[in-house]
Tab-separated table of C-alpha atoms in Angstrom:
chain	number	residue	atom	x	y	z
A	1	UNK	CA	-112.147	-63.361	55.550
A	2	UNK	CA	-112.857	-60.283	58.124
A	3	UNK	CA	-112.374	-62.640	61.028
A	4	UNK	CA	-108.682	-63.181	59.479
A	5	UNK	CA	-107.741	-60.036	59.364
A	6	UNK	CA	-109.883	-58.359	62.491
A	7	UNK	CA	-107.552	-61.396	64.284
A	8	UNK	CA	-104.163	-60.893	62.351
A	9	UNK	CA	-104.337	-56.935	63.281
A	10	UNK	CA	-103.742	-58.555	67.258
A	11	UNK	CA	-101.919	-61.398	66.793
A	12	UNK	CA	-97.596	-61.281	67.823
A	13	UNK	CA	-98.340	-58.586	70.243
A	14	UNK	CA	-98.805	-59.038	73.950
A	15	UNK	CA	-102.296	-58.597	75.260
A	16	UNK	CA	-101.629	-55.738	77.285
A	17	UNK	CA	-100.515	-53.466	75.036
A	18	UNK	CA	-102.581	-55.135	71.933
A	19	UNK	CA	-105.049	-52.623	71.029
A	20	UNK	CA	-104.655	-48.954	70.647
A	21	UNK	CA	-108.326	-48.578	72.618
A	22	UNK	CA	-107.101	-50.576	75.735
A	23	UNK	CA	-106.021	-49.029	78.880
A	24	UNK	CA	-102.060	-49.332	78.858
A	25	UNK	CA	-100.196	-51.090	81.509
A	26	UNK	CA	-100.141	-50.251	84.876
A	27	UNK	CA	-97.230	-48.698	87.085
A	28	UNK	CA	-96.926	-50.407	90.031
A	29	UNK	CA	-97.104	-46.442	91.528
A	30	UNK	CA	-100.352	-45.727	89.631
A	31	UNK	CA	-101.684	-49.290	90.427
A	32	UNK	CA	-100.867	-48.075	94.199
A	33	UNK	CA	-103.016	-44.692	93.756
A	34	UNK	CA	-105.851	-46.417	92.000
A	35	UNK	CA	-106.151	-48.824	94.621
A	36	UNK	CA	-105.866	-46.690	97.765
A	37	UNK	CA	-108.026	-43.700	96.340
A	38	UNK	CA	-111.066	-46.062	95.516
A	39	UNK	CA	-114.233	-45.560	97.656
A	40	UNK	CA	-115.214	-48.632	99.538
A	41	UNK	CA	-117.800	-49.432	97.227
A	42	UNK	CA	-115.795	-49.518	93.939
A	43	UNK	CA	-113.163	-51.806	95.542
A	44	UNK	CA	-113.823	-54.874	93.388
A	45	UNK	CA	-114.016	-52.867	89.907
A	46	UNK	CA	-110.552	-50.612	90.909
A	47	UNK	CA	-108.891	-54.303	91.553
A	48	UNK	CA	-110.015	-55.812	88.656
A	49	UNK	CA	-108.788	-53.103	86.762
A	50	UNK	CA	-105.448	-53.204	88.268
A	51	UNK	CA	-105.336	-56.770	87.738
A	52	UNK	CA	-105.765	-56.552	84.524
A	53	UNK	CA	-103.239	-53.919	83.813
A	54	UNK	CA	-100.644	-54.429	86.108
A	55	UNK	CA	-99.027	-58.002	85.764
A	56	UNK	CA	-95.290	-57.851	85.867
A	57	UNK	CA	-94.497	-60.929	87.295
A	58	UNK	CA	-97.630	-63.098	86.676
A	59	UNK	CA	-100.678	-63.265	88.503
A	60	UNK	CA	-101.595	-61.165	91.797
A	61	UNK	CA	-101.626	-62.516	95.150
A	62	UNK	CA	-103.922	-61.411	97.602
A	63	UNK	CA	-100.845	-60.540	99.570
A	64	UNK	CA	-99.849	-57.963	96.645
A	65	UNK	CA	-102.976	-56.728	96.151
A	66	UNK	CA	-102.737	-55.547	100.081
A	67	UNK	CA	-99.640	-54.341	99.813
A	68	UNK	CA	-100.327	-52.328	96.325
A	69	UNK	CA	-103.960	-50.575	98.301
A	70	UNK	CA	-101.741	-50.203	101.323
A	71	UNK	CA	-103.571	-52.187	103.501
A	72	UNK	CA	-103.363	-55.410	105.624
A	73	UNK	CA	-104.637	-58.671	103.838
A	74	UNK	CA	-107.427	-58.945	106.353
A	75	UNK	CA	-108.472	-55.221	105.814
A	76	UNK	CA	-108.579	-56.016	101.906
A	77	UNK	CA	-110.654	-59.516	102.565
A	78	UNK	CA	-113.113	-57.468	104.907
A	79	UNK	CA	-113.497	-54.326	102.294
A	80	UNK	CA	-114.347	-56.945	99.612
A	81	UNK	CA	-116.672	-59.082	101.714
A	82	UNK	CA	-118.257	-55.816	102.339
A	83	UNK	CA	-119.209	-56.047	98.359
A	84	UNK	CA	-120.183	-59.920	98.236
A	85	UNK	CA	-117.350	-60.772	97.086
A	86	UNK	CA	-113.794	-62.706	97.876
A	87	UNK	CA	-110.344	-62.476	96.680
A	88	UNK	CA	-110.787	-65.460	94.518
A	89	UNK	CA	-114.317	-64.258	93.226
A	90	UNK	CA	-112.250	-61.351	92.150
A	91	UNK	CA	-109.317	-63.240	90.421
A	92	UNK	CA	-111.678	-65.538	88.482
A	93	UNK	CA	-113.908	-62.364	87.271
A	94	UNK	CA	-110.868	-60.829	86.068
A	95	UNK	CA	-109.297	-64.018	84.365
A	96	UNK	CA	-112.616	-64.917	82.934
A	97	UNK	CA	-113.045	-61.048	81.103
A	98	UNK	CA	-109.489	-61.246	80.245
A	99	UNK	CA	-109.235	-65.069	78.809
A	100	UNK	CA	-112.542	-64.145	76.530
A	101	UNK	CA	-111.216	-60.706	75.589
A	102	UNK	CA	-107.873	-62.425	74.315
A	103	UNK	CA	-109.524	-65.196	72.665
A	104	UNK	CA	-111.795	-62.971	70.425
A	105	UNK	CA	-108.811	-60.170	69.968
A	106	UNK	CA	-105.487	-62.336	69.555
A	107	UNK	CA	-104.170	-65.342	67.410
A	108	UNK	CA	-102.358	-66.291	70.635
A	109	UNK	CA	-102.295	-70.185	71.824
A	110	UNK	CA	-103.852	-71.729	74.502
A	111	UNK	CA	-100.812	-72.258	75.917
A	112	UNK	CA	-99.788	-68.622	75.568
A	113	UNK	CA	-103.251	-67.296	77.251
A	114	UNK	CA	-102.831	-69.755	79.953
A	115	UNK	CA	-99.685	-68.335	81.294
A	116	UNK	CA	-100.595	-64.630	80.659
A	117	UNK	CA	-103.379	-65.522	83.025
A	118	UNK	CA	-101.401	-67.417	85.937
A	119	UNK	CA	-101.781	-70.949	84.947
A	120	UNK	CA	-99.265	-73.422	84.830
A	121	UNK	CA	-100.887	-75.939	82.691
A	122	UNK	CA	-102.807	-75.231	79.997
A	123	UNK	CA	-105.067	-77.836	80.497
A	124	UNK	CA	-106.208	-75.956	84.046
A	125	UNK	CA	-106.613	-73.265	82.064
A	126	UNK	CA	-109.263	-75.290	79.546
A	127	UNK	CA	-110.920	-76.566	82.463
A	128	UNK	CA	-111.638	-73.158	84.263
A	129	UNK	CA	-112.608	-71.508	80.781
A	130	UNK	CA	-114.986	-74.651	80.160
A	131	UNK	CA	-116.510	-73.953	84.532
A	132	UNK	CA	-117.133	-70.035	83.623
A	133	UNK	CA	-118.203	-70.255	80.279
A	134	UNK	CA	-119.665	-74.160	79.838
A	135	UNK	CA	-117.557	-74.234	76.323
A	136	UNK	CA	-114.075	-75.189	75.576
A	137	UNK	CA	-111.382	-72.391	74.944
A	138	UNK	CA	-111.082	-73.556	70.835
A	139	UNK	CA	-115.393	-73.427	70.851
A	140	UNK	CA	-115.376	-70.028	72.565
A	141	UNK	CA	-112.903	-68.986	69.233
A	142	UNK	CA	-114.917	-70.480	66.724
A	143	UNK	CA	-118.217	-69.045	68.082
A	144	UNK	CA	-116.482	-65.630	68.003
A	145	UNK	CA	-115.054	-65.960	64.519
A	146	UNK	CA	-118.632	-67.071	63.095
A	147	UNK	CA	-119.966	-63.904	64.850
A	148	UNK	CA	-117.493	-61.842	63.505
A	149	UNK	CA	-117.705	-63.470	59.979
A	150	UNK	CA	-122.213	-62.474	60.390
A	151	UNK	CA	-121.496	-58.782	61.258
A	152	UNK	CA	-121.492	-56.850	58.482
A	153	UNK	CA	-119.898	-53.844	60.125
A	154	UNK	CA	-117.034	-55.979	61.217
């Protein structure tokens, strides 16, 4: 019963602006100042926070990303190398959080997530979620509703 209604609080709303305790939605001006203000070393957490928060026409390119930390595309690949990590790394990271966080929070379809996250078919979207988290998408839910259903402060 508490998994019902913990979900049906979420569900018809869009992910970004879902729950009350989420960061809201990104300018692309404050996504701009986040980016170019960040130390070196915080690179990959400032991105993934803009990526996460600013997504007003579907999923970033690295090309954006540049563009958004005012630098060129090869600055942004070397400043993230610098951290162990690539643009890709990045992206996946940030869909991964994301496509979990939505899973456990909304009612949303599978369908639905897929294209919030930048995939075209929802099957691709299946088969990355199964890569990163060696369960299916609809066995990630169900694991997540049982745990909910076991907490008794839920």
């Amino acid at each position: 019963m508490r998994r019902n209604s913990k979900r049906n609080e979420y569900s018809h709303r869009r992910f970004a602006v879902r729950d009350r305790n989420e960061e809201p939605e990104l300018s692309e001006r404050e996504a701009r100042r986040l980016l170019a203000a960040c130390p070196d070393e915080q690179l990959v957490a400032a991105l993934q926070n803009v990526m996460s928060r600013f997504r007003p026409r579907g999923w970033m390119t690295i090309d954006q990303a540049a563009g958004l930390a005012e630098m060129s595309v090869r600055s942004l690949q070397r400043r993230l190398a610098a951290e162990g990590e690539t643009f890709a790394q990045v992206c996946e990271q940030t869909r991964a959080e994301l496509a979990t966080r939505m899973l456990k929070c909304t009612d949303l379809s599978l369908g639905e997530i897929a294209s919030e996250l930048g995939y075209s078919e929802r099957t691709n979207f299946i088969r990355a979620f199964k890569r990163w988290t060696g369960v299916t998408p609809e066995q990630f839910r169900t694991q997540s509703a049982d745990t909910l259903d076991d907490d008794p402060v839920a």
